[in-house]
Short mmCIF file of C-alpha atoms and ligand atoms in Angstrom, two decimals:
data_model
loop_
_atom_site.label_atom_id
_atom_site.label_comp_id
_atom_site.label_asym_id
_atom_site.label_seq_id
_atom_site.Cartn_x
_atom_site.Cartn_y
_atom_site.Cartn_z
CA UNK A 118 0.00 0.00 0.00
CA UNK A 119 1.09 3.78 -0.65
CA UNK A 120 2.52 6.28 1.70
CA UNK A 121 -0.08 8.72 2.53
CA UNK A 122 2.74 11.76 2.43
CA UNK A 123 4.76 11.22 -1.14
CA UNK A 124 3.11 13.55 -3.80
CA UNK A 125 0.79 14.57 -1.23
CA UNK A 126 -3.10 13.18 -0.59
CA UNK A 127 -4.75 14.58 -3.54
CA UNK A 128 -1.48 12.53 -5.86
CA UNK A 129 -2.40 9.12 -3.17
CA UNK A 130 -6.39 8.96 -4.19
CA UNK A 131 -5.49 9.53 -8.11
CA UNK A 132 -2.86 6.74 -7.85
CA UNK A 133 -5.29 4.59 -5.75
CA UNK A 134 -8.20 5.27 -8.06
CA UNK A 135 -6.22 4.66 -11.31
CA UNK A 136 -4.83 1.55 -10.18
CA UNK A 137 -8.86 0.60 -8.83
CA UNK A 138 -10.27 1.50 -12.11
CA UNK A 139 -13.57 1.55 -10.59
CA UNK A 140 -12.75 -1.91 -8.04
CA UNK A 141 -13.08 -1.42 -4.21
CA UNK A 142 -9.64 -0.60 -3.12
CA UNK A 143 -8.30 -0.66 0.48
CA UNK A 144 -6.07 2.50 1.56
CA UNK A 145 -3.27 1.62 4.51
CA UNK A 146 -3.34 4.40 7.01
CA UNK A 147 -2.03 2.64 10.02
CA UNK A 148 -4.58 1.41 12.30
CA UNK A 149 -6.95 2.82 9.70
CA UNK A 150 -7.79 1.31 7.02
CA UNK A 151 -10.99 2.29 5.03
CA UNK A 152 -12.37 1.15 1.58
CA UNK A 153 -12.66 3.47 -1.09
CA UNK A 154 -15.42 2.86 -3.60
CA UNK A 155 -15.81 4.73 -6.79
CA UNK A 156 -18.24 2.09 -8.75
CA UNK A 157 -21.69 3.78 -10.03
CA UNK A 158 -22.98 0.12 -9.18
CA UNK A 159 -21.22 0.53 -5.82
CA UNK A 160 -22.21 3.55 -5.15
CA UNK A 161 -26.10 2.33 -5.67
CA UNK A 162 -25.28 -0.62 -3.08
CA UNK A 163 -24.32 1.81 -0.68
CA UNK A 164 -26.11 4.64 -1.00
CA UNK A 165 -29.34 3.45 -2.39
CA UNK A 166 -30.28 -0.46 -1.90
CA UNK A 167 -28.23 -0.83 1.03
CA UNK A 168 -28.42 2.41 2.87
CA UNK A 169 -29.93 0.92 5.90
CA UNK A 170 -26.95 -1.04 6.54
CA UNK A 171 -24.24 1.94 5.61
CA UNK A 172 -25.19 5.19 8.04
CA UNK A 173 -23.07 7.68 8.35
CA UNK A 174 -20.80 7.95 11.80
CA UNK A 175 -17.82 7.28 9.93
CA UNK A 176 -14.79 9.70 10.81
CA UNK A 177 -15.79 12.52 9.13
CA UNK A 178 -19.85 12.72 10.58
CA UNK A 179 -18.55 11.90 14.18
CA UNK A 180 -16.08 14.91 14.14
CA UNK A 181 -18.99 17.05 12.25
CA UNK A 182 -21.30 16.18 14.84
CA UNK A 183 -19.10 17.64 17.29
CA UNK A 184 -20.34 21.02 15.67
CA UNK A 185 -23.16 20.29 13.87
CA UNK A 186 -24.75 18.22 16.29
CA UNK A 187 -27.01 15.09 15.74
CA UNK A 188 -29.82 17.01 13.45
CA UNK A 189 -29.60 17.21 9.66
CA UNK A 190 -25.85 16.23 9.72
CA UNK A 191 -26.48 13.39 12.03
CA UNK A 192 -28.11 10.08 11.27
CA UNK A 193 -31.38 8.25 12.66
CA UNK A 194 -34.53 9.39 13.78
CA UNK A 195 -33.54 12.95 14.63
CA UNK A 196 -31.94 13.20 11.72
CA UNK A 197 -35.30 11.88 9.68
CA UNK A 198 -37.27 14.28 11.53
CA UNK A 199 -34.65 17.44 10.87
CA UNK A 200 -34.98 16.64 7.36
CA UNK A 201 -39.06 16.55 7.33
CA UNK A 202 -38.96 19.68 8.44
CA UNK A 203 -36.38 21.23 5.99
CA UNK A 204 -37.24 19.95 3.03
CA UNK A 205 -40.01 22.37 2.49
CA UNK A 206 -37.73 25.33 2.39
CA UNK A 207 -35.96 23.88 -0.08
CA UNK A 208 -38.76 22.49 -2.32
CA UNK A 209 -38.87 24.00 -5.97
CA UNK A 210 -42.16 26.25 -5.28
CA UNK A 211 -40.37 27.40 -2.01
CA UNK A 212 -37.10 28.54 -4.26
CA UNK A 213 -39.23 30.24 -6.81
CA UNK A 214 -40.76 32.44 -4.24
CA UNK A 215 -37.97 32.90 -2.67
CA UNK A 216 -35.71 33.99 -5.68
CA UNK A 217 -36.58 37.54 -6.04
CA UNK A 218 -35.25 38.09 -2.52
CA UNK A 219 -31.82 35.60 -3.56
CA UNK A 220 -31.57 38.18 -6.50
CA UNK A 221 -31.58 41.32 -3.98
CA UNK A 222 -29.24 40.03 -2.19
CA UNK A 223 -26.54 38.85 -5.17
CA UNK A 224 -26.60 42.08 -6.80
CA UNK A 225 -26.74 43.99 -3.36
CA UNK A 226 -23.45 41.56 -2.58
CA UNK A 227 -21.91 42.30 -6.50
CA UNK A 228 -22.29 45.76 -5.52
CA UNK A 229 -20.07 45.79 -2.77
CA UNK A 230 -17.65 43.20 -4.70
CA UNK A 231 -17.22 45.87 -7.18
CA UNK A 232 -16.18 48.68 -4.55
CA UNK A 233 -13.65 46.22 -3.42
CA UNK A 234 -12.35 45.63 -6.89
CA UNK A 235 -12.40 49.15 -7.80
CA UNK A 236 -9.28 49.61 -5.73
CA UNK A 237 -7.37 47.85 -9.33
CA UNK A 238 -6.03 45.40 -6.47
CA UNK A 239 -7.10 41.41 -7.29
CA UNK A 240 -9.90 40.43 -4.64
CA UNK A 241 -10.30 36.83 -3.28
CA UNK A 242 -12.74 34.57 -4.88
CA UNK A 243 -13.10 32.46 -1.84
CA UNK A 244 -13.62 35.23 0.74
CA UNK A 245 -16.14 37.16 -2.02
CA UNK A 246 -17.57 33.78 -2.66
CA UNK A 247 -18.40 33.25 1.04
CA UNK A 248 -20.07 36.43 1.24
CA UNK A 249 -22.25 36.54 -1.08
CA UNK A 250 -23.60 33.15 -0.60
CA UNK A 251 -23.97 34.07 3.43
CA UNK A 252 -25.87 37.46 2.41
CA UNK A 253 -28.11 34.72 -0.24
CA UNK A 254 -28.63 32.73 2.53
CA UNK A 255 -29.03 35.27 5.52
CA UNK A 256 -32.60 36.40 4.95
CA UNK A 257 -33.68 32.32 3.63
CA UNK A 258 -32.59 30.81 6.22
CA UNK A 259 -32.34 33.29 9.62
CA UNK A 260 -34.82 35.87 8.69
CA UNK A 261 -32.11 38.15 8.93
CA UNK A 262 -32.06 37.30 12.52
CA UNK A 263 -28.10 37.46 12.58
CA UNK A 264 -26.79 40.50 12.71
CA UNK A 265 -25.11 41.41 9.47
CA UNK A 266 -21.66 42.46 11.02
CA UNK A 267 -21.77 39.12 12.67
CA UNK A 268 -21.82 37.54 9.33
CA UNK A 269 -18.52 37.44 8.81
CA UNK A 270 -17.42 35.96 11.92
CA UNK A 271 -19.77 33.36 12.18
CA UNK A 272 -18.28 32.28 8.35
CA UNK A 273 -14.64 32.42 9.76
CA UNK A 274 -15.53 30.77 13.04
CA UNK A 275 -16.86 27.68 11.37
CA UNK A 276 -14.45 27.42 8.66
CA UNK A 277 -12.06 27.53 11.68
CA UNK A 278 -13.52 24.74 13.01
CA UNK A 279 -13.70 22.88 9.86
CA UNK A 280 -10.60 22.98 9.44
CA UNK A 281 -9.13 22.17 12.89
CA UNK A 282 -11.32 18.81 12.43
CA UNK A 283 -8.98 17.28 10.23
CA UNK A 284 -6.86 15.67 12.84
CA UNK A 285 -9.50 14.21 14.27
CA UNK A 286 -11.05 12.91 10.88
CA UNK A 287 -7.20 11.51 9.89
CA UNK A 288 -7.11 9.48 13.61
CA UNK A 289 -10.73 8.66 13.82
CA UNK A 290 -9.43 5.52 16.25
CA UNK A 291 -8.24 8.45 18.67
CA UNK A 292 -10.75 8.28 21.65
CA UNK A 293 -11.96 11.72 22.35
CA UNK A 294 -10.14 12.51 25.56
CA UNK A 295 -6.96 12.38 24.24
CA UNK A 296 -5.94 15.75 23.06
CA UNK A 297 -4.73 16.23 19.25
CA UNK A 298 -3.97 19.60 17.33
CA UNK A 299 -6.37 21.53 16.25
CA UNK A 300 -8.93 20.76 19.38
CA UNK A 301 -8.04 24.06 21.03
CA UNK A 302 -8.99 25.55 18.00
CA UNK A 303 -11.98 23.85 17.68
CA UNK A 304 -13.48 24.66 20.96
CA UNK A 305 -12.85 28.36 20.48
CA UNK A 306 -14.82 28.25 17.34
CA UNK A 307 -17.58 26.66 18.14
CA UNK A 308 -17.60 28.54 21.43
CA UNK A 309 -17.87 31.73 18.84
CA UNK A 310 -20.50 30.32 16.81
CA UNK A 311 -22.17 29.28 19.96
CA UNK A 312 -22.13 33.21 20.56
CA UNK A 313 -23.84 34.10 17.85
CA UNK A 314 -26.48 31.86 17.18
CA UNK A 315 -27.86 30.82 21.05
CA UNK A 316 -29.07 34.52 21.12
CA UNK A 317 -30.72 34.45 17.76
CA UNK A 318 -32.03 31.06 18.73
CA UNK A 319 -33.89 32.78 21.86
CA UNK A 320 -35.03 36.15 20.13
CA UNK A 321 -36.74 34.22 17.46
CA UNK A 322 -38.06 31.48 20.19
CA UNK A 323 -39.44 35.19 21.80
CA UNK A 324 -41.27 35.86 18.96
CA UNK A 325 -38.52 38.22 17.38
CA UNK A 326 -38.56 36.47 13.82
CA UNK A 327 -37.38 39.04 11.26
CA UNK A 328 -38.85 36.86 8.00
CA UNK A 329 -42.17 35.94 7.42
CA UNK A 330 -42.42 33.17 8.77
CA UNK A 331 -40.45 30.74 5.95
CA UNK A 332 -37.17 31.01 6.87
CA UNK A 333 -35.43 28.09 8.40
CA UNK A 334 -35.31 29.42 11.95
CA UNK A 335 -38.97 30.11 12.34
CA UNK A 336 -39.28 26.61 10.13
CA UNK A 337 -36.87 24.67 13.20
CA UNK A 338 -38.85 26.38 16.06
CA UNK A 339 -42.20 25.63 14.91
CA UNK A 340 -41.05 21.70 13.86
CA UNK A 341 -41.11 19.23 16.43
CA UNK A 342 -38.69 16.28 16.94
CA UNK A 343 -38.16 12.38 17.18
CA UNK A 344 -39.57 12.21 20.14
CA UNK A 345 -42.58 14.27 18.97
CA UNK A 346 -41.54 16.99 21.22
CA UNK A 347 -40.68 20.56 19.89
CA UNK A 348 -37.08 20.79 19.04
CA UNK A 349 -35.01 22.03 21.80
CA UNK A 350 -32.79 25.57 21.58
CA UNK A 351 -29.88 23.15 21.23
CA UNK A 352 -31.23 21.02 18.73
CA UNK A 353 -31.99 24.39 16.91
CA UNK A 354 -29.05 25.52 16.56
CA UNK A 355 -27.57 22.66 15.76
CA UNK A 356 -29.20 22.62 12.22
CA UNK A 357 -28.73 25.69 11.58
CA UNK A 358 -24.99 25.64 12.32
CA UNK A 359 -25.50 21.98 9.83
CA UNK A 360 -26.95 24.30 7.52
CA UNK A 361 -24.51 27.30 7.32
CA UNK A 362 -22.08 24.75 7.23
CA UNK A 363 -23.49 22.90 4.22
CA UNK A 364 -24.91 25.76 2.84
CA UNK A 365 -22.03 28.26 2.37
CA UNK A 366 -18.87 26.58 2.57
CA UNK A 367 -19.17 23.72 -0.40
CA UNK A 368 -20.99 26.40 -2.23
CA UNK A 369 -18.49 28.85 -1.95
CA UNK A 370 -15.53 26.87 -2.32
CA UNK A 371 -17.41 25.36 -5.95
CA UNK A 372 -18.12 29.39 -7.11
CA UNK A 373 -14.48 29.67 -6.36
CA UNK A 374 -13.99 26.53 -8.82
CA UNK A 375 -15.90 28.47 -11.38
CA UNK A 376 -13.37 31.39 -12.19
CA UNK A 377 -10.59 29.16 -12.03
CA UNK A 378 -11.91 26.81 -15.16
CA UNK A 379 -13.22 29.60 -16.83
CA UNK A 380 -10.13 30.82 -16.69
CA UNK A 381 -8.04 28.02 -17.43
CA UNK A 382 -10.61 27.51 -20.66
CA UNK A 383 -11.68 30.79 -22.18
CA UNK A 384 -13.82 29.64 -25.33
CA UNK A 385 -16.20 28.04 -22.53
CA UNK A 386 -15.69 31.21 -20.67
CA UNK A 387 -16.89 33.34 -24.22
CA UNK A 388 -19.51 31.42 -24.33
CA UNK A 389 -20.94 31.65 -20.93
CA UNK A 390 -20.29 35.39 -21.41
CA UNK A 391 -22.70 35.22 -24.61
CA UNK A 392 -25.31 33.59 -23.15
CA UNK A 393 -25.47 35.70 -20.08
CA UNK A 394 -25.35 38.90 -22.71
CA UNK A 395 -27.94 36.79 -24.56
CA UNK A 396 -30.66 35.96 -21.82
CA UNK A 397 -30.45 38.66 -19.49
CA UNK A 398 -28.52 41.57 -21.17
CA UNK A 399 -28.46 45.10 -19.54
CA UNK A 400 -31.85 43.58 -17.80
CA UNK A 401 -32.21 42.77 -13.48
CA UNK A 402 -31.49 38.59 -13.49
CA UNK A 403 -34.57 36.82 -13.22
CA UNK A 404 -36.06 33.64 -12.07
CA UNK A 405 -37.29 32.86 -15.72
CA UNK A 406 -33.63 33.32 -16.97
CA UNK A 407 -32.14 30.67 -15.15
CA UNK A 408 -33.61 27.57 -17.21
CA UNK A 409 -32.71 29.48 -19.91
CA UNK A 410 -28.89 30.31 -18.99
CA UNK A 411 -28.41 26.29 -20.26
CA UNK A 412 -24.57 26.14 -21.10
CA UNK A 413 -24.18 27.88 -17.97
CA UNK A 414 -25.84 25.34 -15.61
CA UNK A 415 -24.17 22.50 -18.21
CA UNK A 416 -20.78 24.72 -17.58
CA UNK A 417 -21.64 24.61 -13.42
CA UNK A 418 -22.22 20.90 -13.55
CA UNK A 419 -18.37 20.16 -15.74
CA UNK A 420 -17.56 22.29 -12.89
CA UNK A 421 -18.53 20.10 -10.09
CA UNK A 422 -17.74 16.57 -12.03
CA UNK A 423 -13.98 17.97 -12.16
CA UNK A 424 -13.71 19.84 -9.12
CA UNK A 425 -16.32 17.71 -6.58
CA UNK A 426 -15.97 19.91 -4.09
CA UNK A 427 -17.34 16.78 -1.51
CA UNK A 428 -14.33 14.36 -2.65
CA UNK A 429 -15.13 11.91 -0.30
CA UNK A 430 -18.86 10.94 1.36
CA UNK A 431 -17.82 8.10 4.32
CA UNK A 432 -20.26 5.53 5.48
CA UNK A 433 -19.50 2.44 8.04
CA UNK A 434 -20.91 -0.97 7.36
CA UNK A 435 -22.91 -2.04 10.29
CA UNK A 436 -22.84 -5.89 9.16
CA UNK A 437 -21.30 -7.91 7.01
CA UNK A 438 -21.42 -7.53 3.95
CA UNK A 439 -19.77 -8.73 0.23
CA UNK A 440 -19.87 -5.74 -2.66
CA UNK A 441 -19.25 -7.48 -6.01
CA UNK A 442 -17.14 -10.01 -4.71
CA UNK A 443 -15.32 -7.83 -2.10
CA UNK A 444 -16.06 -8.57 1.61
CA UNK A 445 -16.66 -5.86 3.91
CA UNK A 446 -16.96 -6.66 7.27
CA UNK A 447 -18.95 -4.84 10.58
CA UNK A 448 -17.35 -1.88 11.63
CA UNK A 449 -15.61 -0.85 8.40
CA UNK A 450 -15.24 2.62 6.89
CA UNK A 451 -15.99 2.85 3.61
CA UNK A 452 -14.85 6.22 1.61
CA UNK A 453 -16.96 6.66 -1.26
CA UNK A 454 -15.28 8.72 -3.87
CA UNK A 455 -17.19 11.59 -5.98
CA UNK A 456 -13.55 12.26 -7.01
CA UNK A 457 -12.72 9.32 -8.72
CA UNK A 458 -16.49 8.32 -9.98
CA UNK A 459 -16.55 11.45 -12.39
CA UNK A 460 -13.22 10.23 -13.49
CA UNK A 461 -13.66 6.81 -14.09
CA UNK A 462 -13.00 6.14 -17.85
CA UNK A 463 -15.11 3.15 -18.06
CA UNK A 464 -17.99 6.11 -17.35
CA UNK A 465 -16.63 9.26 -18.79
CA UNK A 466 -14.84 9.18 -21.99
CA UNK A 467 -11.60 11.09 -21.97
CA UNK A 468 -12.49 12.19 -18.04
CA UNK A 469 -9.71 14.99 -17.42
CA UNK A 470 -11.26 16.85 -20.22
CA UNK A 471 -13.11 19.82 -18.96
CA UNK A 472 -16.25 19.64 -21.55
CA UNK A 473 -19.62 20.90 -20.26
CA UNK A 474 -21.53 19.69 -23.43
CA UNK A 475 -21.52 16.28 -21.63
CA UNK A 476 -24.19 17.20 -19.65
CA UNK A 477 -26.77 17.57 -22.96
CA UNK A 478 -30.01 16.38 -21.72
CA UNK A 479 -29.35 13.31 -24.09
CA UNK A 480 -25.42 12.56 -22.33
CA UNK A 481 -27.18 12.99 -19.06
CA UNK A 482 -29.95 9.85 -20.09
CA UNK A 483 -27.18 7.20 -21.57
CA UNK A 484 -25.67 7.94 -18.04
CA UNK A 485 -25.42 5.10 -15.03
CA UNK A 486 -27.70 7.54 -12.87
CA UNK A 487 -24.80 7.30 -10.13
CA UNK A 488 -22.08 8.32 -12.72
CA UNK A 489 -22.47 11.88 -11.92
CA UNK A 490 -22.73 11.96 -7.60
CA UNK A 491 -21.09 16.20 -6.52
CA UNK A 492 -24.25 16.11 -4.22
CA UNK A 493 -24.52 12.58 -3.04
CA UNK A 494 -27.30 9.78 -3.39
CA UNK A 495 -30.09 8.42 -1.45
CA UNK A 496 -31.26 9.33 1.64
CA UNK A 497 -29.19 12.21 2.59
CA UNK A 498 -28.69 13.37 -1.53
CA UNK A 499 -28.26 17.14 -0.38
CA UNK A 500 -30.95 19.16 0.03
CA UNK A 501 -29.56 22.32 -1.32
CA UNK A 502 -29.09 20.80 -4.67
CA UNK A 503 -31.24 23.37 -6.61
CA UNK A 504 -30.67 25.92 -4.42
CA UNK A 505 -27.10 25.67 -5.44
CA UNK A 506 -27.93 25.86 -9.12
CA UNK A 507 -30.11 28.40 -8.46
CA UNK A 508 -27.92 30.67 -6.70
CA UNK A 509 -24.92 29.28 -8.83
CA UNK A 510 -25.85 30.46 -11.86
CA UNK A 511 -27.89 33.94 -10.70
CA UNK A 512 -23.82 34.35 -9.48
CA UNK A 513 -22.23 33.90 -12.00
CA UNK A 514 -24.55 35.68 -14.68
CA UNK A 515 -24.57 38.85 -11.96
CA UNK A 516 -20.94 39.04 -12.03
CA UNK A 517 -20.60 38.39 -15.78
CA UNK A 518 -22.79 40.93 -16.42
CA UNK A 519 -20.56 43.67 -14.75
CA UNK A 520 -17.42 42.37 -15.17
CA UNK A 521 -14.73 40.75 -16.80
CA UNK A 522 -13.27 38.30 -14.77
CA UNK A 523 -9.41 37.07 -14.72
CA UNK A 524 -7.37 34.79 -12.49
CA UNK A 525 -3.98 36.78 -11.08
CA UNK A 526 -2.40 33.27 -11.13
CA UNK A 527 -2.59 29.62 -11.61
CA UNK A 528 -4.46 27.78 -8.95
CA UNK A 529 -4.56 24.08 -8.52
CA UNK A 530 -6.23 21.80 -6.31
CA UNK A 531 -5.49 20.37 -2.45
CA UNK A 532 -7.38 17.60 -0.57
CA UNK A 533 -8.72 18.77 2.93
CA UNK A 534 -12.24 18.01 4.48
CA UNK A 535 -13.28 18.92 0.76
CA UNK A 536 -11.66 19.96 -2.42
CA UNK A 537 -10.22 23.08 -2.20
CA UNK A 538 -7.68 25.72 -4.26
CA UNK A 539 -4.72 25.25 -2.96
CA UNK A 540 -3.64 28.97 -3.29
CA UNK A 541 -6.06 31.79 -2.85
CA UNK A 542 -8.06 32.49 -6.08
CA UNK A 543 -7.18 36.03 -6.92
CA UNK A 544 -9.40 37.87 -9.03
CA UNK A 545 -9.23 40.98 -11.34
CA UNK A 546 -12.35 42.39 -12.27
CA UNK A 547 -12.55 44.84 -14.99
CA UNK A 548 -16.37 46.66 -15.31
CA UNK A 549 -17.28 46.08 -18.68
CA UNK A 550 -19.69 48.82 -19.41
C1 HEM B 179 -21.68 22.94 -4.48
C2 HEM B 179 -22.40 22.92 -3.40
C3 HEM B 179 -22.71 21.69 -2.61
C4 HEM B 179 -22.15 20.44 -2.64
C5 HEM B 179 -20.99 19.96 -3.49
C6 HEM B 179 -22.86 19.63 -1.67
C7 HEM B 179 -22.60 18.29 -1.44
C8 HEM B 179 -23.33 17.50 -0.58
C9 HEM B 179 -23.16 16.07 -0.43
C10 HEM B 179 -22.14 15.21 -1.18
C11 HEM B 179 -24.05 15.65 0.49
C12 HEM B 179 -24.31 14.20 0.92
C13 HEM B 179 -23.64 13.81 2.18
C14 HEM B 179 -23.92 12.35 2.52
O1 HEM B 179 -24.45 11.60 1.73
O2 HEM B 179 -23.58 11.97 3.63
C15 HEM B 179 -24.77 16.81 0.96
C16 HEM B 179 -25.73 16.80 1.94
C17 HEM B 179 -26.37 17.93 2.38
N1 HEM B 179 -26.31 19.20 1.83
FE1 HEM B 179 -25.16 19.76 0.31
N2 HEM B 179 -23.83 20.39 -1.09
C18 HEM B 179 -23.78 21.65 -1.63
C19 HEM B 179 -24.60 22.72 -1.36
C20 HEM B 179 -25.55 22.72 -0.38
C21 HEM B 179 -26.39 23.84 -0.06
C22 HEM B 179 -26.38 25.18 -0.79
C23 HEM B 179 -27.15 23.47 1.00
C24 HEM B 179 -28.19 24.24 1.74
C25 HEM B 179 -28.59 25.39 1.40
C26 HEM B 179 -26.81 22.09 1.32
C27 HEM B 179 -27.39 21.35 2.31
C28 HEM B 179 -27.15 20.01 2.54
C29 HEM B 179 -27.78 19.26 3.60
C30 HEM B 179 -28.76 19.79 4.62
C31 HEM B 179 -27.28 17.94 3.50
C32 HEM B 179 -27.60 16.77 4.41
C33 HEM B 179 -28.76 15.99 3.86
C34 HEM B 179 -29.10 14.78 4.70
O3 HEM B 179 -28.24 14.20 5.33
O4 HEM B 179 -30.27 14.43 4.71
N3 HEM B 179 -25.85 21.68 0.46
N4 HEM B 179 -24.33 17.93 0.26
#
């Protein structure tokens, strides 16, 4: 088996993958030693036909649940009933009501991005990505219950934590009262975010809701639990910190992704330019244009086969179990692989190609429906899947619109909790009108 540290992670999974070619592989991290699966047909045994016997509580969900709690990023019946009660908000009828308010607050958020750029000095995609999907997701999902100058710390807080997981998610054997680096970090982060939310948590429980009555908080408060109980102020806020998390940081890490493709391939980048001229012109974006901005979404998809921002989605097996000949037994971690699915070439034809026009409504149907997995399968298949294409592409025609957008420098990828540039993602904007 490999060593983890030559060529880095990222360079270990390729190797792994290529050698797997699609076939459950074992990786040799010490006492660790998890399967990684990459098969479409795997991926439907696990995800799909088998789900009851793979839940999450793998490394990755036990660390998260130390800030995220047992809600929507848990697993089980609390987790069932955190879901009931979200889904609505993120139903398509819920997202078309809601989109003239997401379009208020992208350009509001383009706005500012431009005073920033004005300055001639190149501005960070994944800080200007960050905010505007936290000021798309503010008045959704908090009713503009949290304050807006604690917007930003709340964002750094739990990207702090995030990241100080790691250690915990690389030694997931490591019992939790032995110290490793990154827990001091940890604690002060989600001692911050603890802060900010327990307050809004009790204004809106005292009848302070700022929304109208649809936003996520006021949706949690009103929603009642396993145990058929209302959810408690603790339970609260642990889906909503579940939800910022999801919500903002995989999104704003993928917009990131977007300028650095569109960069590294300007005749897709023309193109996408043309449309957005095309559909919405000097007009304000609207909810109509987005089904009609169709390269762009097929651009955003190529986008997040190539960069899958969620690299790895771990399950443990809680019996025995054989996969296509392979045996997996109790207890097991297995590390199923976006990553190396949309690279398979078994599945993809001439994978490392960045080509959007394989996601023509005709590609899409000769597809194994688990070929193409950024947001996961099954039961917990993300919930903000359209309102990440809705958003996503809103985004990107906003800032097209304005601007022309160039990368300062190369930028390549770097394995941590997800996929993520491995240098900032400088920006130049030049206004184009
Ligand atoms: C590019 C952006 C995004 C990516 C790549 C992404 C990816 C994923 C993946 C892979 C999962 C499945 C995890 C699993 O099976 O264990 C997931 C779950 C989830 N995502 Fe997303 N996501 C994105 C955006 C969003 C957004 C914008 C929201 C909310 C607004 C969101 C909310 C959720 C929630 C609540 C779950 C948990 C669902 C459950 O367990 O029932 N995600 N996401």
């Amino acid at each position: 088996m490999r060593d983890l540290h030559r060529g880095g992670p990222l360079h270990m999974l390729q190797q792994v993958g290529h050698d797997a070619d699609g076939a459950i592989a074992r990786l040799d991290l010490g006492p660790f030693r998890p399967f990684l699966v990459s098969h479409p047909d795997h991926l439907k045994h696990i995800l799909r036909d088998r789900s009851d016997n793979y839940p999450r509580g793998a490394a990755m969900w036990d660390a998260l649940g130390r800030l995220a709690g047992k809600g929507i990023g848990g697993e089980g019946a609390q987790w069932h009933a955190s879901r009931e009660i979200l889904k609505p908000a993120f139903s398509a009828r819920h997202l078309s009501s809601a989109s003239e308010q997401m379009i208020d607050s992208i350009l509001g958020a383009v706005q500012d991005l431009g005073r920033r750029a004005a300055t001639g000095r190149p501005v960070d995609a994944g800080r200007e990505m960050t905010r505007i999907v936290q000021r798309v997701i503010d008045p959704l999902f908090f009713g503009r219950l949290v304050p807006a100058e604690e917007g930003d710390r709340l964002g750094d807080a739990i990207a702090t934590a995030m990241g100080s997981l790691l250690w915990r998610m690389a030694m997931p054997f490591m019992p939790h009262s032995i110290p490793v680096p990154g827990d001091r970090a940890f604690k002060a982060a989600t001692r911050t975010v603890n802060e900010i939310l327990r307050p809004v948590v009790h204004q809106a429980r005292a009848g302070g809701a700022g929304g109208d009555g649809n936003d996520v908080v006021t949706r949690l408060l009103n929603g009642v639990g396993a145990d058929g109980a209302p959810l408690t102020d603790e339970q609260v806020c642990d889906d909503i910190v579940a939800l910022f998390v999801a919500g903002s940081e995989s999104s704003a890490i993928a917009l990131s992704w977007v300028w650095v493709a569109l960069a590294q391939h300007p005749h897709v980048a023309e193109e996408v330019v043309r449309e957005v001229d095309a559909v919405v012109g000097r007009d304000r974006p609207r909810y109509e244009h987005i089904r009609k901005l169709n390269y762009t979404q097929m651009v955003l998809k190529e986008v997040l086969r190539i960069y899958s921002v969620g690299w790895a989605v771990p399950r443990v097996a809680l019996e025995d179990d054989v996969i296509d000949g392979v045996a997996v037994p109790a207890g097991a971690t297995l590390a199923i692989s976006p990553y190396l699915t949309h690279r398979l070439d078994s599945v993809w034809p001439d994978p490392h190609r960045f080509d959007p026009t394989r996601f023509t409504p005709e590609r899409n149907r000769s597809r194994h429906p688990l070929a193409y997995v950024p947001f996961g399968s099954g039961v917990h298949q993300c919930l903000g899947e359209a309102f990440f294409g809705q958003e996503a592409a809103l985004i990107v025609a906003a800032i097209l619109g304005h601007y022309r957008v160039e990368l300062a420098a190369p930028v390549g990828p770097k394995l941590s909790l997800t996929l993520q540039p491995r240098e900032p993602v400088e920006l130049i904007l030049t206004p184009r009108r």
